[in-house]
Each structure stands twice: as structure tokens, then as C-alpha cells.
XYZ file of C-alpha atoms in Angstrom:
574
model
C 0.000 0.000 0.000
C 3.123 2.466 0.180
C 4.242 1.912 -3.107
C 0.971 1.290 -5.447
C 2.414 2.514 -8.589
C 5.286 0.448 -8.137
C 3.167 -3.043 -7.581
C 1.022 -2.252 -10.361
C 4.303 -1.510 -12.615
C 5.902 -4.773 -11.543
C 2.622 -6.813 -12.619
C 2.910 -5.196 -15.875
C 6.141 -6.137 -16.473
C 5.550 -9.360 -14.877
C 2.646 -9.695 -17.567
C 4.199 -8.732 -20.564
C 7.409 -11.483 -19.948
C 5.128 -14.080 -19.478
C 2.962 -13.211 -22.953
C 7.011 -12.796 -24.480
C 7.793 -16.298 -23.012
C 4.444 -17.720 -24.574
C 5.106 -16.978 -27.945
C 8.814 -15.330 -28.848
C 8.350 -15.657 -32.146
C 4.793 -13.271 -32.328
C 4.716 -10.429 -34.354
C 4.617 -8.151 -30.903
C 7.804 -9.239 -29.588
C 9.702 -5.891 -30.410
C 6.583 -4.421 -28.980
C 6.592 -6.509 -25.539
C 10.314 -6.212 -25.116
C 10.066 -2.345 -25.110
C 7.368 -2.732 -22.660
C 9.288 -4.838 -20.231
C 12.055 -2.193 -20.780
C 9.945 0.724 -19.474
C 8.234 -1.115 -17.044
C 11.752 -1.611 -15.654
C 12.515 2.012 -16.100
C 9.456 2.860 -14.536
C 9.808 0.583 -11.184
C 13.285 2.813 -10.105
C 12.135 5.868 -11.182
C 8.294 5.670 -9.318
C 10.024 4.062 -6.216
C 12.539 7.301 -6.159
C 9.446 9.790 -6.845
C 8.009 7.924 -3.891
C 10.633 8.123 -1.251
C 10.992 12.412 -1.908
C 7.293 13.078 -1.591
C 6.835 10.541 1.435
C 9.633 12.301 2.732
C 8.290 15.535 1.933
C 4.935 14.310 2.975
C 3.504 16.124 0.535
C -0.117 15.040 -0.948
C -0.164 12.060 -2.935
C -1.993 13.412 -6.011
C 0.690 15.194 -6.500
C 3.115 11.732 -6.362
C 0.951 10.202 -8.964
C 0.625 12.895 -11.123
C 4.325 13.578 -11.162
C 4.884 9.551 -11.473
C 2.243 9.364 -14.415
C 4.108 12.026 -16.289
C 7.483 11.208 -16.055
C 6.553 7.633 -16.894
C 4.835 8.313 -19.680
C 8.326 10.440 -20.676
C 10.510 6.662 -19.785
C 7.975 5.353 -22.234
C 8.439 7.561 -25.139
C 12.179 7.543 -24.505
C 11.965 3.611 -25.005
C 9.727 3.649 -27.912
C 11.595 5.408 -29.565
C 14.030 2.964 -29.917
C 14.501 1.309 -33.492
C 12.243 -1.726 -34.418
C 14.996 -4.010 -33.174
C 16.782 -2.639 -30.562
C 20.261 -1.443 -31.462
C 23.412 -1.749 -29.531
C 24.103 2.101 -28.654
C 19.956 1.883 -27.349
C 20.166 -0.529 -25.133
C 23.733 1.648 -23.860
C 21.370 4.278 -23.389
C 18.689 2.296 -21.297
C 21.080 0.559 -19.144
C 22.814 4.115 -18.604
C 19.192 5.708 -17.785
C 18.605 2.720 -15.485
C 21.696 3.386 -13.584
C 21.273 6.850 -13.301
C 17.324 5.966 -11.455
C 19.075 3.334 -9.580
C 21.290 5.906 -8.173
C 18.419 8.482 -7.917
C 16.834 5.967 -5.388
C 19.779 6.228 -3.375
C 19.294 9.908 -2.204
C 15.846 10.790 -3.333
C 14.177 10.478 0.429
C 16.961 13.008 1.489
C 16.496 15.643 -0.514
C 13.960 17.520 1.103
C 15.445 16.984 4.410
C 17.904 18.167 6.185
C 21.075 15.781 5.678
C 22.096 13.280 7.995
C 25.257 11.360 7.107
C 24.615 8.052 9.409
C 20.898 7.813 8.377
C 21.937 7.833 4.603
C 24.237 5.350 4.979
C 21.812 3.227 7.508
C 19.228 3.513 4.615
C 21.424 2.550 2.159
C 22.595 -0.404 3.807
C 19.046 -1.313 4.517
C 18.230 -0.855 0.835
C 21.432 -3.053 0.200
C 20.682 -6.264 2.619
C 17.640 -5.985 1.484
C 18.282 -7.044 -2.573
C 20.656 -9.421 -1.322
C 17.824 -11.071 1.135
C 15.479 -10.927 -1.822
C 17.994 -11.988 -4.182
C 18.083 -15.266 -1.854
C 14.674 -15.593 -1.283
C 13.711 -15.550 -4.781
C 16.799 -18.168 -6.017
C 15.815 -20.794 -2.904
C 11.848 -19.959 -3.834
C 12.336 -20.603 -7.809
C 15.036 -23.503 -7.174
C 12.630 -25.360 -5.019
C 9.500 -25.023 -7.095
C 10.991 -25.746 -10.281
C 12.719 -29.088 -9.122
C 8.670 -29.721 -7.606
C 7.685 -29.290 -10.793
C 10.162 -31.753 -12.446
C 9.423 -34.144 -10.073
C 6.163 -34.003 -10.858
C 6.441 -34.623 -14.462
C 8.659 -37.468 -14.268
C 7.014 -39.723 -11.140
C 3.198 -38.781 -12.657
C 4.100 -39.068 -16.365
C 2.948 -35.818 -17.006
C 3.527 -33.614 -19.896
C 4.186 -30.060 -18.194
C 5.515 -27.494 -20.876
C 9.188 -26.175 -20.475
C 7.491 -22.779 -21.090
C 6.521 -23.104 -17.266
C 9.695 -22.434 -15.902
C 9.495 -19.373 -17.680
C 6.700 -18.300 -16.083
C 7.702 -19.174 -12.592
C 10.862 -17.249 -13.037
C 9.740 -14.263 -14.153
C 6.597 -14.334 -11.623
C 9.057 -14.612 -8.420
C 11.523 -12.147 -9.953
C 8.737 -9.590 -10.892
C 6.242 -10.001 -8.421
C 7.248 -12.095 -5.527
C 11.277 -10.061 -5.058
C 10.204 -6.769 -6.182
C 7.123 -6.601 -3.340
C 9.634 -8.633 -1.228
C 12.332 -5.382 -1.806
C 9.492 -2.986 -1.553
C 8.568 -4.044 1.834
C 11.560 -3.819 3.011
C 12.566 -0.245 1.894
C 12.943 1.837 4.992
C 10.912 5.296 5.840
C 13.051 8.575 6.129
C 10.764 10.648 8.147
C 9.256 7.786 10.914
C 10.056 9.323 14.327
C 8.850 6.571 15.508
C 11.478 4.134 14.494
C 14.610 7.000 13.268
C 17.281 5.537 11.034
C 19.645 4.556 13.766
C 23.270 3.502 12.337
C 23.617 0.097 13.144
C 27.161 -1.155 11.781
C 27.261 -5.169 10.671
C 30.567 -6.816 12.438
C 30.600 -8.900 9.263
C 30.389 -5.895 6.552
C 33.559 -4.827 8.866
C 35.417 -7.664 8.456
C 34.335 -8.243 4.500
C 35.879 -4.896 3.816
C 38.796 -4.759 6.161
C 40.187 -8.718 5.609
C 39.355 -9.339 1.773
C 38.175 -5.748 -0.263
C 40.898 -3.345 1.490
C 43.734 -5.745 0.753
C 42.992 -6.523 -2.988
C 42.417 -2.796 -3.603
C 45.622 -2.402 -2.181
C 47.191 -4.999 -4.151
C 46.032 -3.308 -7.258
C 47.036 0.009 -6.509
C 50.437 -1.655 -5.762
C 50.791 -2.671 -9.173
C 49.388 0.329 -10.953
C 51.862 2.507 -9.497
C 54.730 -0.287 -10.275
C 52.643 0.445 -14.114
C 53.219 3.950 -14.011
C 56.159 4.077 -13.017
C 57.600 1.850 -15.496
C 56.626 3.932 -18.502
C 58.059 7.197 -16.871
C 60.808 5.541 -16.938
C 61.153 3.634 -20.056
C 58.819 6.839 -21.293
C 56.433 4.169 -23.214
C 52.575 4.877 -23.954
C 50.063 3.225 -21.802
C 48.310 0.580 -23.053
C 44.825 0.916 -23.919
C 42.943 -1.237 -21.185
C 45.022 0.022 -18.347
C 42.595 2.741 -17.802
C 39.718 0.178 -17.244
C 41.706 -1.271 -14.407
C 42.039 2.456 -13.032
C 38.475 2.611 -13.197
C 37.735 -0.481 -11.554
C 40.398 -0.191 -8.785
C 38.642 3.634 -8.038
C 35.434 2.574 -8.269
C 35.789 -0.626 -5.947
C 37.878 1.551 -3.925
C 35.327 4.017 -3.694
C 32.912 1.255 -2.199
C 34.776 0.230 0.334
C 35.623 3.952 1.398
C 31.772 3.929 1.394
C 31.869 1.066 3.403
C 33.859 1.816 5.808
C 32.904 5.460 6.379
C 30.672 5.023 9.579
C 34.292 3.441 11.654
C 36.860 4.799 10.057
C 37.343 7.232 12.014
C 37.538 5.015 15.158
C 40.532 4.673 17.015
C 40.596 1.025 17.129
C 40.906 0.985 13.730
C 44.383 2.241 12.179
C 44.119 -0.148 8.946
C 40.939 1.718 8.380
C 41.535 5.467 9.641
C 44.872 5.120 7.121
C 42.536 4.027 3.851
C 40.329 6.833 4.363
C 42.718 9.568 5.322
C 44.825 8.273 2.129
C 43.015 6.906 -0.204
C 41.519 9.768 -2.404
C 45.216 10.939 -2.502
C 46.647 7.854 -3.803
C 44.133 8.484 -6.875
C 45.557 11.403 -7.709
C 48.800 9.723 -10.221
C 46.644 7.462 -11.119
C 44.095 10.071 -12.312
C 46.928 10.981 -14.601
C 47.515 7.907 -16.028
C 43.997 7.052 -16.848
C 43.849 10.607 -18.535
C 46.986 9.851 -20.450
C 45.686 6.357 -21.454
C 41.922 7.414 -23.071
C 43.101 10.997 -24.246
C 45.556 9.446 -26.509
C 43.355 6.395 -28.092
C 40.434 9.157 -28.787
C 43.515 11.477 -30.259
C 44.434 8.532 -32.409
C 41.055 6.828 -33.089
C 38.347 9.203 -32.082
C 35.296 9.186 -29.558
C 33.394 5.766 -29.683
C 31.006 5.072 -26.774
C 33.421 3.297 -24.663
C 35.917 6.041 -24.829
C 33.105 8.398 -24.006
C 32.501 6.481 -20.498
C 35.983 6.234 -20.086
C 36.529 9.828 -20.418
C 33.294 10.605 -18.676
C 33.871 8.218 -15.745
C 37.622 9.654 -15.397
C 36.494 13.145 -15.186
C 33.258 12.486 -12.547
C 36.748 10.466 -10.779
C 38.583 13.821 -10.956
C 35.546 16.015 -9.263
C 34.879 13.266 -6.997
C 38.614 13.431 -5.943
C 38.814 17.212 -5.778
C 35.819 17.669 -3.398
C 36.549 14.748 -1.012
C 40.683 16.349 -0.994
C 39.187 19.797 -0.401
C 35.869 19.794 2.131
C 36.730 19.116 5.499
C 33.380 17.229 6.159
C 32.228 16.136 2.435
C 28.909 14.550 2.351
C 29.005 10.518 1.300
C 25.971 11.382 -0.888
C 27.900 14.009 -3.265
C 29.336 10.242 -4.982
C 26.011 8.937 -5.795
C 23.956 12.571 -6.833
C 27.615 13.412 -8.925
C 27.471 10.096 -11.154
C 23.342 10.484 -11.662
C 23.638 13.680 -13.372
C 27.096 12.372 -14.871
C 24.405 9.536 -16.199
C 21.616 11.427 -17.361
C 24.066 13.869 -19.586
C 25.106 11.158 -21.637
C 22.030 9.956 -22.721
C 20.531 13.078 -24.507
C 21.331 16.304 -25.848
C 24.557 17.144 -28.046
C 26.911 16.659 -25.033
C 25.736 13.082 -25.118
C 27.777 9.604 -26.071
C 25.661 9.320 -28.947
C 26.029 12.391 -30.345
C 29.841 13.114 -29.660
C 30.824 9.913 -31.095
C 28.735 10.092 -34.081
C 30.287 13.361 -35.222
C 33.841 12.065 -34.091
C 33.842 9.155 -36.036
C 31.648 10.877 -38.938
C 34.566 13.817 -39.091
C 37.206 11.152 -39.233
C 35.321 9.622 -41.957
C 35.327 12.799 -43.988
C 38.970 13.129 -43.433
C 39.996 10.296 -44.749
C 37.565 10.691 -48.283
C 39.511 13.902 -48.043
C 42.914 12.358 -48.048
C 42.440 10.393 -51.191
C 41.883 12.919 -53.347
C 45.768 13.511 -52.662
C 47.339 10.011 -51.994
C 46.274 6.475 -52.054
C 45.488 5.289 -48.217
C 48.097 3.147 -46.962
C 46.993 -0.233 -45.656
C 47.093 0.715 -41.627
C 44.776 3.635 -43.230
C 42.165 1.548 -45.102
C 41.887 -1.043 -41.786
C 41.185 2.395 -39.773
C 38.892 3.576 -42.183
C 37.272 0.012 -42.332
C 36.710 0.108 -38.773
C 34.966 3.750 -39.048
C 32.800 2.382 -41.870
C 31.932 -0.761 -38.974
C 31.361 1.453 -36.374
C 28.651 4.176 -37.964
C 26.996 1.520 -40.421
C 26.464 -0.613 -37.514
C 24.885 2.108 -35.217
C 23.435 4.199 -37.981
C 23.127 2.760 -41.105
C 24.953 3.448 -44.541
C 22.432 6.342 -45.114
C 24.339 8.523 -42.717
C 27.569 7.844 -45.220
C 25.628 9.871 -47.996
C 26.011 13.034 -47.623
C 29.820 12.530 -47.373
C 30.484 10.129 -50.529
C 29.876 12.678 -53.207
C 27.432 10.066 -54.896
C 29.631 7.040 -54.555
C 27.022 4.999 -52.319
C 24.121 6.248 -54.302
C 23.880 2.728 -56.722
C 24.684 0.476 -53.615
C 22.107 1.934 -51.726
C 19.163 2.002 -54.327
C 20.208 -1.575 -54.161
C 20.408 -2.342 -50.719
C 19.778 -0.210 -47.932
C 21.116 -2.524 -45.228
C 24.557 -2.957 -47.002
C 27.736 -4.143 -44.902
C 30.729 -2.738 -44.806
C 32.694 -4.248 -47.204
C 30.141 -3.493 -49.594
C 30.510 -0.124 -48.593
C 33.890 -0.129 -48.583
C 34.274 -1.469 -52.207
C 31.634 1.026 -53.261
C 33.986 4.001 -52.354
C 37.273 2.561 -53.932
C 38.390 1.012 -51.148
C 39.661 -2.967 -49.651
C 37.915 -4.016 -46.749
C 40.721 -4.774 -44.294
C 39.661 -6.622 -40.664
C 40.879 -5.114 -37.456
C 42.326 -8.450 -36.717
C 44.129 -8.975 -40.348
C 47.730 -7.698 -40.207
C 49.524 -6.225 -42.401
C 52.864 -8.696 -42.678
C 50.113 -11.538 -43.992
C 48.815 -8.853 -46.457
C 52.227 -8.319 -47.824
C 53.848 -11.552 -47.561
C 50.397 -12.941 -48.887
C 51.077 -16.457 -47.920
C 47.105 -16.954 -46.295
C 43.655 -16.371 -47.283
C 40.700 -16.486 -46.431
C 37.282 -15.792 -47.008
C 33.717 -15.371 -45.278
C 30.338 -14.679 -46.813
C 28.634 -12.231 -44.417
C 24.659 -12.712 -44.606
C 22.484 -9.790 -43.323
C 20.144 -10.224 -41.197
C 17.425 -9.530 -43.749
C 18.820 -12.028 -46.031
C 18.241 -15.218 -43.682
C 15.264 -16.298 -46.409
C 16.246 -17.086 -49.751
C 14.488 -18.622 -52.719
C 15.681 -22.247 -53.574
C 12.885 -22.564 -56.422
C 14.062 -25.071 -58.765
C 16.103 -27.338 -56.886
C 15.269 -30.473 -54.912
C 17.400 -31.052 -52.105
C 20.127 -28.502 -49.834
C 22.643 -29.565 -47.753
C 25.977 -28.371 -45.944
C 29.963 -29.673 -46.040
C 32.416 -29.018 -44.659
C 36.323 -30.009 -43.517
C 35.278 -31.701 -40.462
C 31.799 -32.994 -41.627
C 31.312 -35.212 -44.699
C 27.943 -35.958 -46.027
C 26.944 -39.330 -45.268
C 22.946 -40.303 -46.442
C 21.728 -43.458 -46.963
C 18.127 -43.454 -48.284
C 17.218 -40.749 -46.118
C 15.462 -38.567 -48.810
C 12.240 -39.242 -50.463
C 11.594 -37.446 -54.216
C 8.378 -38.329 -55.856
C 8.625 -41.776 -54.515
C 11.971 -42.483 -55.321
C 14.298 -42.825 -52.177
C 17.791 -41.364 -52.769
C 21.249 -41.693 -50.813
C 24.099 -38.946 -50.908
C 27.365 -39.377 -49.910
C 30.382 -36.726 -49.736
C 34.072 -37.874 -49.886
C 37.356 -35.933 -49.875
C 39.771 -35.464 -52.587
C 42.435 -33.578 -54.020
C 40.528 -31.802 -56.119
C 37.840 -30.941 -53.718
C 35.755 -33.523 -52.906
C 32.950 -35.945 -54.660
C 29.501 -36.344 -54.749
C 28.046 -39.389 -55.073
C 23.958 -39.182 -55.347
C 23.039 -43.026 -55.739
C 25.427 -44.742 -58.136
C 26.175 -41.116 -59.514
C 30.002 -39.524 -58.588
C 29.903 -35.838 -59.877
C 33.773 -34.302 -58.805
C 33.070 -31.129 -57.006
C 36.115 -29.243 -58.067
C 36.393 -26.573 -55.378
C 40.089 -26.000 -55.799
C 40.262 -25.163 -58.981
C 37.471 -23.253 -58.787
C 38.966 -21.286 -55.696
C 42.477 -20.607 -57.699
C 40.835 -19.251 -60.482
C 38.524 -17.007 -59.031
C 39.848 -13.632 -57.725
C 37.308 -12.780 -55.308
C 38.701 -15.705 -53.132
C 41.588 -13.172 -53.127
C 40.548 -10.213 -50.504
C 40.991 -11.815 -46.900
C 37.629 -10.180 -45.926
C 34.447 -10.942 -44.282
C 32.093 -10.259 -47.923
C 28.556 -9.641 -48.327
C 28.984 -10.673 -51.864
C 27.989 -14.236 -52.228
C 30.154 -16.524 -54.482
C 28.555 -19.282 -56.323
C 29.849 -22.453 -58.779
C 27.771 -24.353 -61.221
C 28.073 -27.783 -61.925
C 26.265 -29.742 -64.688
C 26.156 -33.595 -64.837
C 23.894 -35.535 -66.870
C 21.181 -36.309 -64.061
C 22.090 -33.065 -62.125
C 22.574 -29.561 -61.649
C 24.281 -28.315 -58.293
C 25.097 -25.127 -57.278
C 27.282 -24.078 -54.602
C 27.461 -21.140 -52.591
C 30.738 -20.612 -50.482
C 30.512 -19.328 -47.004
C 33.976 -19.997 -45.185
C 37.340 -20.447 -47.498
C 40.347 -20.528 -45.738
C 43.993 -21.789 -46.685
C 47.797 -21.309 -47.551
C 49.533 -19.696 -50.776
C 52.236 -21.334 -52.004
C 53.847 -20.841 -55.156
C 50.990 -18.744 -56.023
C 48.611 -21.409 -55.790
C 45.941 -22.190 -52.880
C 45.481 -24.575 -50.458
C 42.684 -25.605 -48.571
C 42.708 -26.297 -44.888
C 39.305 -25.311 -43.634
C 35.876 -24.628 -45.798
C 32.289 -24.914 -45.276
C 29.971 -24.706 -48.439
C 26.250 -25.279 -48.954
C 25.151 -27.462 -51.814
C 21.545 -26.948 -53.908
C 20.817 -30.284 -56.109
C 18.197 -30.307 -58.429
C 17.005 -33.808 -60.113
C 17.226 -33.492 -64.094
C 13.872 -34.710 -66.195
């Protein structure tokens, strides 16, 4: 009854999984999936509208209304989300659900005067709590599900596999969100205040296991740094992840152990949190270092946004807790909301900053070979630009840049890949993963037919049977296929050549090799959305093969295979 919104929001969620689990394949799973998605939204952000006005005690029509509306803006924010959910949106709803998370952590203080041991009693209330439900729900679902099996195998009883996905989703919806909910603690009862009540254990967690490995890490960051000051080498790229972990996990355990640090019986503890935003300091320099030189090289992408984002909140975070003599715990939590909530929207956002980075890089390089032809480190960076925008965006974004170039391709297919793209402008697709030394020694290949998504059905009128081989799995059919009453057999078998085909007493000599040597397109070590075909004509039947996976050596300027996997259309002559 305190949180009505939130029940009712849960249900709906609760709902619309079960309807997603009944049928995945309906035509209102995009539809249902966005649903669940606000509903999720919608749970945080009611339950933090919920703890400021109970805490305001202000009237409730005013709760609802203000719940209602910026619901109804979650909503809209999730539906407009592509048909299929891209990989940037779903960046962008698990930032924004974050963010509300966070929000829920300080939203029943804010219109009340501060109290640092009641926020942190909440918040370890609010803490046990998911863990406690988290257990109830896992024991709860565990036990019913294996009473469920049981019951189908001692009765006999045909019980649908679908049930399990019902049961899970009704305990994690219903049964651990009201389970939470009940146990979310009030910030005004005078009744029963927040008292701070410290757990012995959380002490011992943090001082015996989380202090120690934080210091272990720290340990060998600085050991990091100071190697390349010394050997005056670049910082590898990832290093600044493990700055971000070690700060954030220390971070937690300064939050942790915040309430006794100051104690006098505890000198391990006292030290940490006298030290610890200091130590951060070097370290802040090497994470800048680290992400300011990949975006100089490579541009803004979405990870180097957070990265950059995360390392400056880390910087203000640093400078406040170095510079107030009594900083307030909650400035972490309310700093990294609004941190949040910037990058989703606006033109400060990840979105937007990386889209024009990458888009500015991509005019750049069209710009450069007007003048010079792009070197091959140059065409595998502008390959990976070409990944990065027509997988978030779409080759339509590309147009305005190309000077007509795309124009054809795209009247032809507006969900081309990259290499298509790439080929359209001039350019060879080269992989982020293919180096140069094979390119110029030129003593591998390989090749891989990318399919688009779009391009899963295709039209096999004409032909009567389709089948896959490949290196590790030869065809082996004995009557299994009935044509107009007549049973047939196929068998594959390896040769030099390629491989044969024998269809009853028929051998027809596949001769892949050949076919690979003389065909040129075999020759650009790419993943290709142009699909490569070979007909063969025998006197009972046509076969056509379509190649997906080619790979192999080049010696003497001739191929050979080690690994392939091709798909084979037969059709019976009259």
C-alpha cells in the first residue's frame, strides 16, 4: 500500500514477460520487449518519486501525477528505440537505469535536512535488502521448479518447459520486487529514526578481503606507471579500465567503511580513508593519459566516451573529497546520476559526440584520397569507421559525405555491410584483426560470406534437395530422402581436387580448388557480403554451390585448402 504505482508496474512487467515467453516468435515481440524495458525504467524511477514526496509528505496526487508524467516520458524515450533494438539503445537504457538506480539512493533526502549516518543506515538497509530478496527468490524458484520436475517425471505428465518461464519471471517480478518494496525503509518515521547500526561482518568483509585486494592493485598500478616514466612508453589501452575499476571498488569500500573509520581502534581503516583519495591522484593521470591518446588517435566511440566521462566524474569526486573538510558521502552517488543522465541526450551526449567524431574522421579520410592512395594501416582504420557508424546508424548517414559514390549500392540495398561499402567508395575491406605482414607476404587467405540479417530467407525454387559440407563434416545419407517416390542416398568424400559427390550410383567431382584458384574474389581476406557461387552440370544433375567460409595457404601462387564450409543446392534433371 506504500508503493501502489510500483506493484502495479511490476505486474505489468511481470505480464508482458510471461505473454514474451508464450510466444517469442509473435509479431509483438519488439513491442513486448520495449514494454518490459519501461516497465523496468518505470519501477526505479516511481520508487525514487516515492521516497521524496513521502519524505516531503507532501499530498499524494501530486506523487501520482508527477509519477504518471514522467513515466509516460521513460515510455516515449523507449519507444523510440529502433524496431529491433540497437546496440548504442540498449547503452542508453542501461545508462538511464543506472542513473534511477542511483536516484533511489538519495531521493528520500532531498527535502530533508542531511544526515550522514541515516543515509548510509538507509542505504545499507536498501542493500541487505536485494541481497535477502535476491536469496529468497533463487531458494523460492530452485525449489518449485525441481517440484515441478518431479512431478512430471514420477506422474508421467507432460508439463511445458514454457513453465519455468513463467515461474521465473513471476518470483523475480512479483514475488522479489514486493519482497524489496517491503523492506525499503521510511526517512521521516520518528517513531522508528534511522539509527546507524554497523554489521561486524560488513567490517570484516571490507577490512580482511576488499581493502587488501584494492591495495594490491594500486600496488601494481603505481609499479605500471612508473615503469613507462621511466622507459617513457605509452600506456596501453585497457590500463585505464583497471584504473576505473580499482577507483570505483575503492570508492565502495571507502563507502563502506565510512561510519568506523574514524575510530581509534581501527588504524588499517583510519589510514585508507585519510589516504586513499590521494593515492588516486597519479593514477588520475595515467587514466587521462591512457583514453586521451586512443580518442587522439582513433576518435570518440562510446566506450571512450565512459571512459573519459567516468575519469572526469573520478577527478571532481577526488577534488571535493581532498578539499571539504566534512564532504557529504551522498555528493558520490547525486555526482554520477547527473554524470548519467548527460550522456544519454542532448549534443553533449555519447551518442552524439561519437557520431560526429567518427563521422569527421570519416570525412577526413575521403579527403585524403583525393591527394594520396590510403596506406593499408589507413584503409583497416577507415574500415573500422565504416563498422562502427553503419552498424549504429546505417549506410544512409555515409551519404552526404560520398559525393554520390554509395548512391547505386544503396538504391540496391539499404542494409549494405561494410565491405560493400567499402568497395563502393574505392576502397579494400581490411579486418581489425588482419595484419599487415600476412597482407604483404600474402602467404594466407581467407574468405567469409557475411549474410544480413534480412537475407536469412532465400528462394531455392528449382532445386530439390540442400545440404551443408564441410572439412570436419562429410555428407553421409543413406536413403534418407524421399523425391516423388523415389528414395535417394548422398554421400560426400574428400579429394584432391575438392571432394565428390556421389547421389546413388552417380560420382559428380566437385572441383572446389580449382574453382577457388581461379577465381579472384577468393583473393581479398575479408568478411564479404557478396555471395560466391559455382555451377556444376552432370547428366542427371545440376548443383550449385554457394561458399561461405574459405580458408587456406599460398604457395607458389597457388591455394590450399585447410578449412571450408559450403552449402550445396541439387536439383534432379527430367
Amino acid at each position: 500500500m506504500r508503493f501502489p504505482l510500483e506493484t502495479i508496474t511490476a505486474i505489468c512487467g511481470t505480464i508482458f514477460a510471461i505473454l514474451l515467453v508464450e510466444d517469442e516468435h509473435r509479431n509483438s515481440k519488439e513491442l513486448l520487449e520495449k514494454a518490459i524495458m519501461g516497465c523496468l525504467l518505470c519501477l526505479v524511477l516511481f520508487l525514487s518519486i516515492s521516497l521524496f514526496f513521502l519524505a516531503s509528505k507532501k499530498n499524494n496526487i501530486i506523487r501520482f501525477l508527477t509519477s504518471l508524467t514522467l513515466g509516460s516520458m521513460a515510455f516515449a524515450f523507449v519507444f523510440s528505440f529502433k524496431k529491433e533494438v540497437t546496440e548504442v539503445e540498449t547503452q542508453q537504457f542501461l545508462v538511464l537505469n543506472i542513473a534511477l538506480h542511483l536516484l533511489v539512493s538519495f531521493a528520500g533526502f532531498l527535502p530533508k535536512k542531511y544526515n550522514q549516518d541515516e543515509y548510509w543506515e538507509f542505504n545499507k538497509r536498501l542493500f541487505l535488502r536485494i541481497l535477502t530478496g535476491g536469496l529468497y527468490s533463487v531458494v523460492l524458484y530452485l525449489g518449485l521448479a525441481i517440484a515441478i520436475t518431479a512431478v512430471e517425471k514420477l506422474f508421467n505428465i507432460d508439463i511445458e518447459d514454457k513453465i519455468y518461464g513463467y515461474l521465473f519471471f513471476t518470483i523475480a517480478g512479483i514475488f522479489n520486487t514486493i519482497f524489496f518494496l517491503n523492506g525499503v525503509p521510511e526517512t521521516n518515521n520518528t517513531e522508528h529514526p534511522l539509527t546507524l547500526n554497523y554489521p561486524n561482518g560488513l567490517k570484516n568483509f571490507t577490512q580482511y578481503v576488499l581493502m587488501p585486494l584494492i591495495s594490491l592493485y594500486l600496488v601494481i598500478l603505481i609499479c605500471y606507471e612508473t615503469k613507462i616514466l621511466v622507459t617513457l612508453s605509452l600506456p596501453i589501452g585497457w590500463v585505464s579500465y583497471l584504473v576505473l575499476v580499482f577507483a570505483i571498488f575503492g570508492i565502495l569500500s571507502f563507502l563502506l567503511v565510512h561510519p568506523i573509520a574514524t575510530e581509534t581502534g581501527n588504524l588499517w581503516m583510519r589510514t585508507f580513508n585519510r589516504w586513499f583519495y590521494y593515492l588516486l591522484v597519479p593514477l588520475l593521470g595515467l587514466l587521462f593519459w591512457a583514453i586521451l591518446y586512443r580518442i587522439h588517435l582513433y576518435g570518440f566511440t562510446h566506450e571512450r566516451y565512459y571512459v573519459l566521462l567516468l575519469s572526469i566524474w573520478l577527478t571532481i569526486v577526488v577534488a571535493y573529497f581532498i578539499t571539504q573538510k566534512q564532504p557529504k558521502i551522498k555528493f558520490i552517488p547525486i555526482s554520477m546520476c547527473i554524470a548519467g543522465l548527460l550522456s544519454i541526450i542532448g549534443p553533449q551526449s555519447a551518442d552524439s559526440i561519437s557520431q560526429n567524431s567518427q563521422l569527421c574522421r570519416f570525412e577526413t579520410y575521403l579527403e585524403k584520397t583525393e591527394k594520396a592512395k590510403l596506406t593499408f594501416e589507413q584503409e583497416q582504420d577507415l574500415s573500422s569507421i565504416v563498422d562502427f557508424l553503419e552498424k549504429n546508424y546505417g549506410v544512409e548517414i555515409l551519404l552526404p559525405y560520398t559525393n554520390g559514390k554509395l548512391d547505386t549500392l544503396v538504391k540496391k540495398n539499404k542494409a549494405a555491410n561494410s565491405s560493400q561499402i567499402m568497395k563502393a567508395l574505392g576502397f579494400q575491406y581490411r579486418d581489425s584483426y588482419y595484419r599487415q605482414e600476412k597482407f604483404e607476404n600474402n602467404n594466407e587467405f581467407y574468405y567469409n560470406f557475411h549474410k544480413n540479417e534480412q537475407q536469412n530467407i532465400e528462394n531455392i525454387h528449382g532445386y530439390d534437395m540442400s545440404f551443408s559440407i564441410g572439412t570436419n563434416n562429410d555428407l553421409k545419407c543413406n536413403d534418407c530422402l524421399n523425391i516423388n517416390n523415389i528414395n535417394y542416398s548422398v554421400i560426400s568424400s574428400k579429394k584432391d581436387y575438392g571432394l565428390d559427390l556421389q547421389i546413388d550410383q552417380d560420382t559428380i567431382p566437385l572441383k572446389i580448388v580449382d574453382f577457388i584458384n581461379a577465381n579472384p574474389a577468393f583473393d581479398q581476406n575479408e568478411n564479404s557480403g557478396e555471395k560466391i557461387t559455382q555451377k556444376i552440370e552432370s547428366p542427371k544433375y545440376s548443383i550449385l554451390i554457394t561458399y561461405i567460409t574459405v580458408s587456406g595457404e599460398i604457395k607458389e601462387k597457388k591455394k590450399t585448402l585447410d578449412r571450408y564450409q559450403i552449402k550445396v543446392l541439387v536439383r534432379i534433371k527430367n
